[in-house]
Amino acid sequence: MVRISSSALGKSMGLTASQIRQDLFCFGEFGQQGYGYKVDSLREEIGGILGIDQGHTLVVLGTGNLGRAIIQNFRFSTNGFRLLAAFDISPAVVGTEIAGVPVYHVDRLEAFCAARPVDVGLLTVPIAAAQEMGNRLVEAGVRGIWNFTNYEITCASPEVVVESVHFSDSLLTLSYMISQREKHEEEEE
C-alpha cells in the first residue's frame, strides 16, 4: 500500500499542505491524519468526482493537422473517454483510420450517433464550419462539446456543456508568467 502526504502533494502542485487538505475535504474524507492518503484510493475517489469512471464516449469532427494530432497523441482512455470515431469531408481521409480510429464522412454523423450513444463531440473543424457542426452534434444528442475551433459556438440546449479551448489564452498566460518572472528577477538585482 503506497501512501502520499498532503505536504508531498502540495509540493508537487505548488500548493500548501493545508490547501490540499481543505480542497480534498470538500469532497469527503480521504486521508488519515499522520498517515496521508492511500494513492490508489485517492486516485479512485478523484476519478469518481471527475466522472472519469463513467466510460464516456467521444467522436472527433475534423481530422486536419490538429484533429489528427489529438487523435494520435491524447490518451483518451486514461481520462475516462473512449474515442469511437472521427468524421471529415476530405476524400483523402474518409474511409481510412488514424491511430486505429475509423474516419467516416461527416454525412454519417447523425446515423452513427443514433446507433451508439456519443457523450462528447470534439471540434477541430475550420471556423466557418464550427457553429454548424456544433448544432449537428447537439441535434445528434451529445452531452458535451470540446471546442478547439477558436470560435465561440452558441448552444441553444441547456443540457449540452460547451468547453472551448483557446490557445491564445494559454499563450497569454505564458507571456504573463515569463514577464512576472523577469520582473521578479530584476527586482532582486
PDB file of C-alpha atoms in Angstrom:
ATOM      1  CA  MET A   1       0.000   0.000   0.000  1.00  0.00           C
ATOM      2  CA  VAL A   2       1.569   3.284  -1.153  1.00  0.00           C
ATOM      3  CA  ARG A   3       0.715   6.494   0.664  1.00  0.00           C
ATOM      4  CA  ILE A   4       1.369  10.144  -0.039  1.00  0.00           C
ATOM      5  CA  SER A   5       1.198  13.064   2.360  1.00  0.00           C
ATOM      6  CA  SER A   6      -0.630  16.335   1.785  1.00  0.00           C
ATOM      7  CA  SER A   7       2.795  18.017   2.033  1.00  0.00           C
ATOM      8  CA  ALA A   8       4.165  15.929  -0.841  1.00  0.00           C
ATOM      9  CA  LEU A   9       1.024  16.503  -2.920  1.00  0.00           C
ATOM     10  CA  GLY A  10       1.169  20.235  -2.245  1.00  0.00           C
ATOM     11  CA  LYS A  11       4.839  20.474  -3.097  1.00  0.00           C
ATOM     12  CA  SER A  12       4.325  18.725  -6.438  1.00  0.00           C
ATOM     13  CA  MET A  13       1.478  21.103  -7.338  1.00  0.00           C
ATOM     14  CA  GLY A  14       2.853  24.339  -5.920  1.00  0.00           C
ATOM     15  CA  LEU A  15       0.263  24.446  -3.126  1.00  0.00           C
ATOM     16  CA  THR A  16       0.411  24.224   0.638  1.00  0.00           C
ATOM     17  CA  ALA A  17      -0.438  21.044   2.511  1.00  0.00           C
ATOM     18  CA  SER A  18      -3.314  22.938   4.114  1.00  0.00           C
ATOM     19  CA  GLN A  19      -4.766  23.833   0.702  1.00  0.00           C
ATOM     20  CA  ILE A  20      -4.621  20.189  -0.357  1.00  0.00           C
ATOM     21  CA  ARG A  21      -6.365  19.006   2.817  1.00  0.00           C
ATOM     22  CA  GLN A  22      -9.044  21.712   2.592  1.00  0.00           C
ATOM     23  CA  ASP A  23      -9.747  21.053  -1.088  1.00  0.00           C
ATOM     24  CA  LEU A  24      -9.992  17.292  -0.638  1.00  0.00           C
ATOM     25  CA  PHE A  25     -12.128  17.717   2.488  1.00  0.00           C
ATOM     26  CA  CYS A  26     -14.767  19.460   0.331  1.00  0.00           C
ATOM     27  CA  PHE A  27     -15.424  16.104  -1.334  1.00  0.00           C
ATOM     28  CA  GLY A  28     -15.160  13.844   1.713  1.00  0.00           C
ATOM     29  CA  GLU A  29     -12.529  12.433   3.990  1.00  0.00           C
ATOM     30  CA  PHE A  30      -9.887  10.538   2.036  1.00  0.00           C
ATOM     31  CA  GLY A  31      -6.794  10.554   4.226  1.00  0.00           C
ATOM     32  CA  GLN A  32      -5.807   9.706   7.757  1.00  0.00           C
ATOM     33  CA  GLN A  33      -4.117  12.301   9.907  1.00  0.00           C
ATOM     34  CA  GLY A  34      -0.446  11.479  10.235  1.00  0.00           C
ATOM     35  CA  TYR A  35      -0.599   8.753   7.583  1.00  0.00           C
ATOM     36  CA  GLY A  36      -1.544  10.664   4.438  1.00  0.00           C
ATOM     37  CA  TYR A  37      -3.574   9.325   1.570  1.00  0.00           C
ATOM     38  CA  LYS A  38      -3.672   5.859   0.020  1.00  0.00           C
ATOM     39  CA  VAL A  39      -2.647   6.647  -3.558  1.00  0.00           C
ATOM     40  CA  ASP A  40      -4.917   4.059  -5.204  1.00  0.00           C
ATOM     41  CA  SER A  41      -7.943   5.087  -3.124  1.00  0.00           C
ATOM     42  CA  LEU A  42      -7.299   8.781  -3.687  1.00  0.00           C
ATOM     43  CA  ARG A  43      -6.959   8.250  -7.454  1.00  0.00           C
ATOM     44  CA  GLU A  44     -10.226   6.292  -7.460  1.00  0.00           C
ATOM     45  CA  GLU A  45     -12.069   8.926  -5.408  1.00  0.00           C
ATOM     46  CA  ILE A  46     -10.844  11.807  -7.580  1.00  0.00           C
ATOM     47  CA  GLY A  47     -11.730   9.789 -10.687  1.00  0.00           C
ATOM     48  CA  GLY A  48     -15.251   9.411  -9.352  1.00  0.00           C
ATOM     49  CA  ILE A  49     -15.508  13.127  -8.607  1.00  0.00           C
ATOM     50  CA  LEU A  50     -14.326  13.992 -12.115  1.00  0.00           C
ATOM     51  CA  GLY A  51     -16.585  11.361 -13.668  1.00  0.00           C
ATOM     52  CA  ILE A  52     -13.789   9.551 -15.488  1.00  0.00           C
ATOM     53  CA  ASP A  53     -15.118   6.261 -14.165  1.00  0.00           C
ATOM     54  CA  GLN A  54     -18.319   6.604 -16.216  1.00  0.00           C
ATOM     55  CA  GLY A  55     -16.916   5.429 -19.558  1.00  0.00           C
ATOM     56  CA  HIS A  56     -17.780   8.485 -21.634  1.00  0.00           C
ATOM     57  CA  THR A  57     -17.698   8.148 -25.411  1.00  0.00           C
ATOM     58  CA  LEU A  58     -16.311  10.700 -27.841  1.00  0.00           C
ATOM     59  CA  VAL A  59     -16.098  11.458 -31.565  1.00  0.00           C
ATOM     60  CA  VAL A  60     -13.801  13.904 -33.358  1.00  0.00           C
ATOM     61  CA  LEU A  61     -15.087  16.206 -36.078  1.00  0.00           C
ATOM     62  CA  GLY A  62     -12.243  17.392 -38.280  1.00  0.00           C
ATOM     63  CA  THR A  63      -9.114  15.363 -38.964  1.00  0.00           C
ATOM     64  CA  GLY A  64      -6.802  18.076 -40.222  1.00  0.00           C
ATOM     65  CA  ASN A  65      -3.486  18.697 -38.514  1.00  0.00           C
ATOM     66  CA  LEU A  66      -4.952  19.480 -35.089  1.00  0.00           C
ATOM     67  CA  GLY A  67      -7.575  16.723 -35.133  1.00  0.00           C
ATOM     68  CA  ARG A  68      -5.020  14.174 -36.296  1.00  0.00           C
ATOM     69  CA  ALA A  69      -2.517  15.283 -33.637  1.00  0.00           C
ATOM     70  CA  ILE A  70      -5.114  14.995 -30.873  1.00  0.00           C
ATOM     71  CA  ILE A  71      -6.247  11.555 -32.052  1.00  0.00           C
ATOM     72  CA  GLN A  72      -2.676  10.282 -32.266  1.00  0.00           C
ATOM     73  CA  ASN A  73      -1.309  11.808 -29.064  1.00  0.00           C
ATOM     74  CA  PHE A  74      -4.035  12.338 -26.482  1.00  0.00           C
ATOM     75  CA  ARG A  75      -4.693   9.387 -24.202  1.00  0.00           C
ATOM     76  CA  PHE A  76      -8.455   9.483 -24.036  1.00  0.00           C
ATOM     77  CA  SER A  77      -8.757   6.193 -22.151  1.00  0.00           C
ATOM     78  CA  THR A  78      -6.639   7.366 -19.212  1.00  0.00           C
ATOM     79  CA  ASN A  79      -9.022  10.306 -18.881  1.00  0.00           C
ATOM     80  CA  GLY A  80     -12.147   8.145 -18.877  1.00  0.00           C
ATOM     81  CA  PHE A  81     -13.126   8.506 -22.543  1.00  0.00           C
ATOM     82  CA  ARG A  82     -13.448   6.014 -25.361  1.00  0.00           C
ATOM     83  CA  LEU A  83     -12.753   7.523 -28.774  1.00  0.00           C
ATOM     84  CA  LEU A  84     -15.236   5.857 -31.126  1.00  0.00           C
ATOM     85  CA  ALA A  85     -14.698   7.541 -34.488  1.00  0.00           C
ATOM     86  CA  ALA A  86     -13.667  10.621 -36.414  1.00  0.00           C
ATOM     87  CA  PHE A  87     -15.563  12.493 -39.115  1.00  0.00           C
ATOM     88  CA  ASP A  88     -14.338  14.618 -42.002  1.00  0.00           C
ATOM     89  CA  ILE A  89     -15.273  15.682 -45.543  1.00  0.00           C
ATOM     90  CA  SER A  90     -11.919  15.076 -47.226  1.00  0.00           C
ATOM     91  CA  PRO A  91     -11.909  12.090 -49.601  1.00  0.00           C
ATOM     92  CA  ALA A  92      -8.224  11.664 -48.707  1.00  0.00           C
ATOM     93  CA  VAL A  93      -9.062  10.610 -45.125  1.00  0.00           C
ATOM     94  CA  VAL A  94     -12.646   9.323 -45.245  1.00  0.00           C
ATOM     95  CA  GLY A  95     -12.544   5.538 -45.142  1.00  0.00           C
ATOM     96  CA  THR A  96      -9.117   5.410 -43.503  1.00  0.00           C
ATOM     97  CA  GLU A  97      -8.015   5.043 -39.894  1.00  0.00           C
ATOM     98  CA  ILE A  98      -5.953   7.353 -37.714  1.00  0.00           C
ATOM     99  CA  ALA A  99      -4.231   5.520 -34.860  1.00  0.00           C
ATOM    100  CA  GLY A 100      -6.841   2.775 -35.173  1.00  0.00           C
ATOM    101  CA  VAL A 101      -9.784   5.219 -35.169  1.00  0.00           C
ATOM    102  CA  PRO A 102     -12.073   4.913 -38.208  1.00  0.00           C
ATOM    103  CA  VAL A 103     -12.738   8.102 -40.198  1.00  0.00           C
ATOM    104  CA  TYR A 104     -16.229   8.475 -41.667  1.00  0.00           C
ATOM    105  CA  HIS A 105     -17.766  11.142 -43.869  1.00  0.00           C
ATOM    106  CA  VAL A 106     -19.487  13.790 -41.764  1.00  0.00           C
ATOM    107  CA  ASP A 107     -22.759  12.965 -43.550  1.00  0.00           C
ATOM    108  CA  ARG A 108     -22.825   9.791 -41.418  1.00  0.00           C
ATOM    109  CA  LEU A 109     -22.588  11.668 -38.089  1.00  0.00           C
ATOM    110  CA  GLU A 110     -26.269  11.575 -37.126  1.00  0.00           C
ATOM    111  CA  ALA A 111     -26.719   7.908 -38.093  1.00  0.00           C
ATOM    112  CA  PHE A 112     -23.571   6.976 -36.165  1.00  0.00           C
ATOM    113  CA  CYS A 113     -24.777   8.793 -33.044  1.00  0.00           C
ATOM    114  CA  ALA A 114     -28.235   7.232 -33.354  1.00  0.00           C
ATOM    115  CA  ALA A 115     -26.692   3.752 -33.451  1.00  0.00           C
ATOM    116  CA  ARG A 116     -24.473   4.243 -30.389  1.00  0.00           C
ATOM    117  CA  PRO A 117     -24.602   6.893 -27.704  1.00  0.00           C
ATOM    118  CA  VAL A 118     -21.939   9.575 -28.011  1.00  0.00           C
ATOM    119  CA  ASP A 119     -21.340  11.757 -24.983  1.00  0.00           C
ATOM    120  CA  VAL A 120     -18.864  14.296 -26.373  1.00  0.00           C
ATOM    121  CA  GLY A 121     -18.046  15.771 -29.748  1.00  0.00           C
ATOM    122  CA  LEU A 122     -14.557  17.199 -30.171  1.00  0.00           C
ATOM    123  CA  LEU A 123     -14.498  20.010 -32.748  1.00  0.00           C
ATOM    124  CA  THR A 124     -11.358  20.759 -34.754  1.00  0.00           C
ATOM    125  CA  VAL A 125     -13.118  21.964 -37.902  1.00  0.00           C
ATOM    126  CA  PRO A 126     -12.446  25.291 -39.647  1.00  0.00           C
ATOM    127  CA  ILE A 127     -14.063  28.332 -38.019  1.00  0.00           C
ATOM    128  CA  ALA A 128     -16.559  28.661 -40.874  1.00  0.00           C
ATOM    129  CA  ALA A 129     -17.993  25.215 -40.052  1.00  0.00           C
ATOM    130  CA  ALA A 130     -17.818  25.429 -36.246  1.00  0.00           C
ATOM    131  CA  GLN A 131     -21.369  26.572 -35.443  1.00  0.00           C
ATOM    132  CA  GLU A 132     -22.990  24.240 -37.960  1.00  0.00           C
ATOM    133  CA  MET A 133     -21.041  21.236 -36.673  1.00  0.00           C
ATOM    134  CA  GLY A 134     -21.813  22.233 -33.080  1.00  0.00           C
ATOM    135  CA  ASN A 135     -25.513  22.367 -33.943  1.00  0.00           C
ATOM    136  CA  ARG A 136     -25.330  18.963 -35.590  1.00  0.00           C
ATOM    137  CA  LEU A 137     -23.648  17.470 -32.525  1.00  0.00           C
ATOM    138  CA  VAL A 138     -26.386  18.883 -30.281  1.00  0.00           C
ATOM    139  CA  GLU A 139     -29.095  17.528 -32.582  1.00  0.00           C
ATOM    140  CA  ALA A 140     -27.321  14.153 -32.588  1.00  0.00           C
ATOM    141  CA  GLY A 141     -27.670  14.017 -28.798  1.00  0.00           C
ATOM    142  CA  VAL A 142     -24.195  14.691 -27.411  1.00  0.00           C
ATOM    143  CA  ARG A 143     -23.983  15.983 -23.847  1.00  0.00           C
ATOM    144  CA  GLY A 144     -20.809  17.983 -24.308  1.00  0.00           C
ATOM    145  CA  ILE A 145     -18.696  19.698 -26.948  1.00  0.00           C
ATOM    146  CA  TRP A 146     -14.947  20.117 -26.613  1.00  0.00           C
ATOM    147  CA  ASN A 147     -14.356  23.051 -28.948  1.00  0.00           C
ATOM    148  CA  PHE A 148     -10.880  23.705 -30.390  1.00  0.00           C
ATOM    149  CA  THR A 149     -12.098  25.884 -33.284  1.00  0.00           C
ATOM    150  CA  ASN A 150     -11.174  29.287 -31.832  1.00  0.00           C
ATOM    151  CA  TYR A 151     -14.808  30.276 -32.407  1.00  0.00           C
ATOM    152  CA  GLU A 152     -17.302  30.719 -29.577  1.00  0.00           C
ATOM    153  CA  ILE A 153     -20.124  28.442 -30.607  1.00  0.00           C
ATOM    154  CA  THR A 154     -23.528  29.037 -29.073  1.00  0.00           C
ATOM    155  CA  CYS A 155     -25.688  26.214 -27.862  1.00  0.00           C
ATOM    156  CA  ALA A 156     -29.458  26.535 -27.529  1.00  0.00           C
ATOM    157  CA  SER A 157     -29.702  23.390 -25.412  1.00  0.00           C
ATOM    158  CA  PRO A 158     -29.040  23.927 -21.688  1.00  0.00           C
ATOM    159  CA  GLU A 159     -28.354  20.183 -21.345  1.00  0.00           C
ATOM    160  CA  VAL A 160     -25.223  20.420 -23.513  1.00  0.00           C
ATOM    161  CA  VAL A 161     -21.989  21.722 -21.999  1.00  0.00           C
ATOM    162  CA  VAL A 162     -19.507  23.504 -24.268  1.00  0.00           C
ATOM    163  CA  GLU A 163     -15.858  23.703 -23.221  1.00  0.00           C
ATOM    164  CA  SER A 164     -13.884  25.959 -25.550  1.00  0.00           C
ATOM    165  CA  VAL A 165     -10.116  25.678 -25.658  1.00  0.00           C
ATOM    166  CA  HIS A 166      -8.416  28.921 -26.649  1.00  0.00           C
ATOM    167  CA  PHE A 167      -4.740  28.555 -27.404  1.00  0.00           C
ATOM    168  CA  SER A 168      -4.330  32.334 -27.205  1.00  0.00           C
ATOM    169  CA  ASP A 169      -5.377  32.237 -23.533  1.00  0.00           C
ATOM    170  CA  SER A 170      -2.601  29.768 -22.753  1.00  0.00           C
ATOM    171  CA  LEU A 171      -0.085  31.792 -24.716  1.00  0.00           C
ATOM    172  CA  LEU A 172      -1.091  34.982 -22.890  1.00  0.00           C
ATOM    173  CA  THR A 173      -0.807  33.171 -19.555  1.00  0.00           C
ATOM    174  CA  LEU A 174       2.669  32.004 -20.509  1.00  0.00           C
ATOM    175  CA  SER A 175       3.623  35.548 -21.554  1.00  0.00           C
ATOM    176  CA  TYR A 176       2.382  36.898 -18.220  1.00  0.00           C
ATOM    177  CA  MET A 177       4.303  34.286 -16.214  1.00  0.00           C
ATOM    178  CA  ILE A 178       7.515  34.969 -18.150  1.00  0.00           C
ATOM    179  CA  SER A 179       7.095  38.715 -17.662  1.00  0.00           C
ATOM    180  CA  GLN A 180       6.448  38.315 -13.944  1.00  0.00           C
ATOM    181  CA  ARG A 181       9.486  36.082 -13.527  1.00  0.00           C
ATOM    182  CA  GLU A 182      11.674  38.609 -15.385  1.00  0.00           C
ATOM    183  CA  LYS A 183      10.227  41.454 -13.301  1.00  0.00           C
ATOM    184  CA  HIS A 184      10.908  39.497 -10.101  1.00  0.00           C
ATOM    185  CA  GLU A 185      14.493  38.754 -11.180  1.00  0.00           C
ATOM    186  CA  GLU A 186      15.108  42.450 -11.979  1.00  0.00           C
ATOM    187  CA  GLU A 187      13.818  43.459  -8.548  1.00  0.00           C
ATOM    188  CA  GLU A 188      16.196  41.020  -6.874  1.00  0.00           C
ATOM    189  CA  GLU A 189      19.233  42.538  -8.629  1.00  0.00           C
TER     190      GLU A 189
END
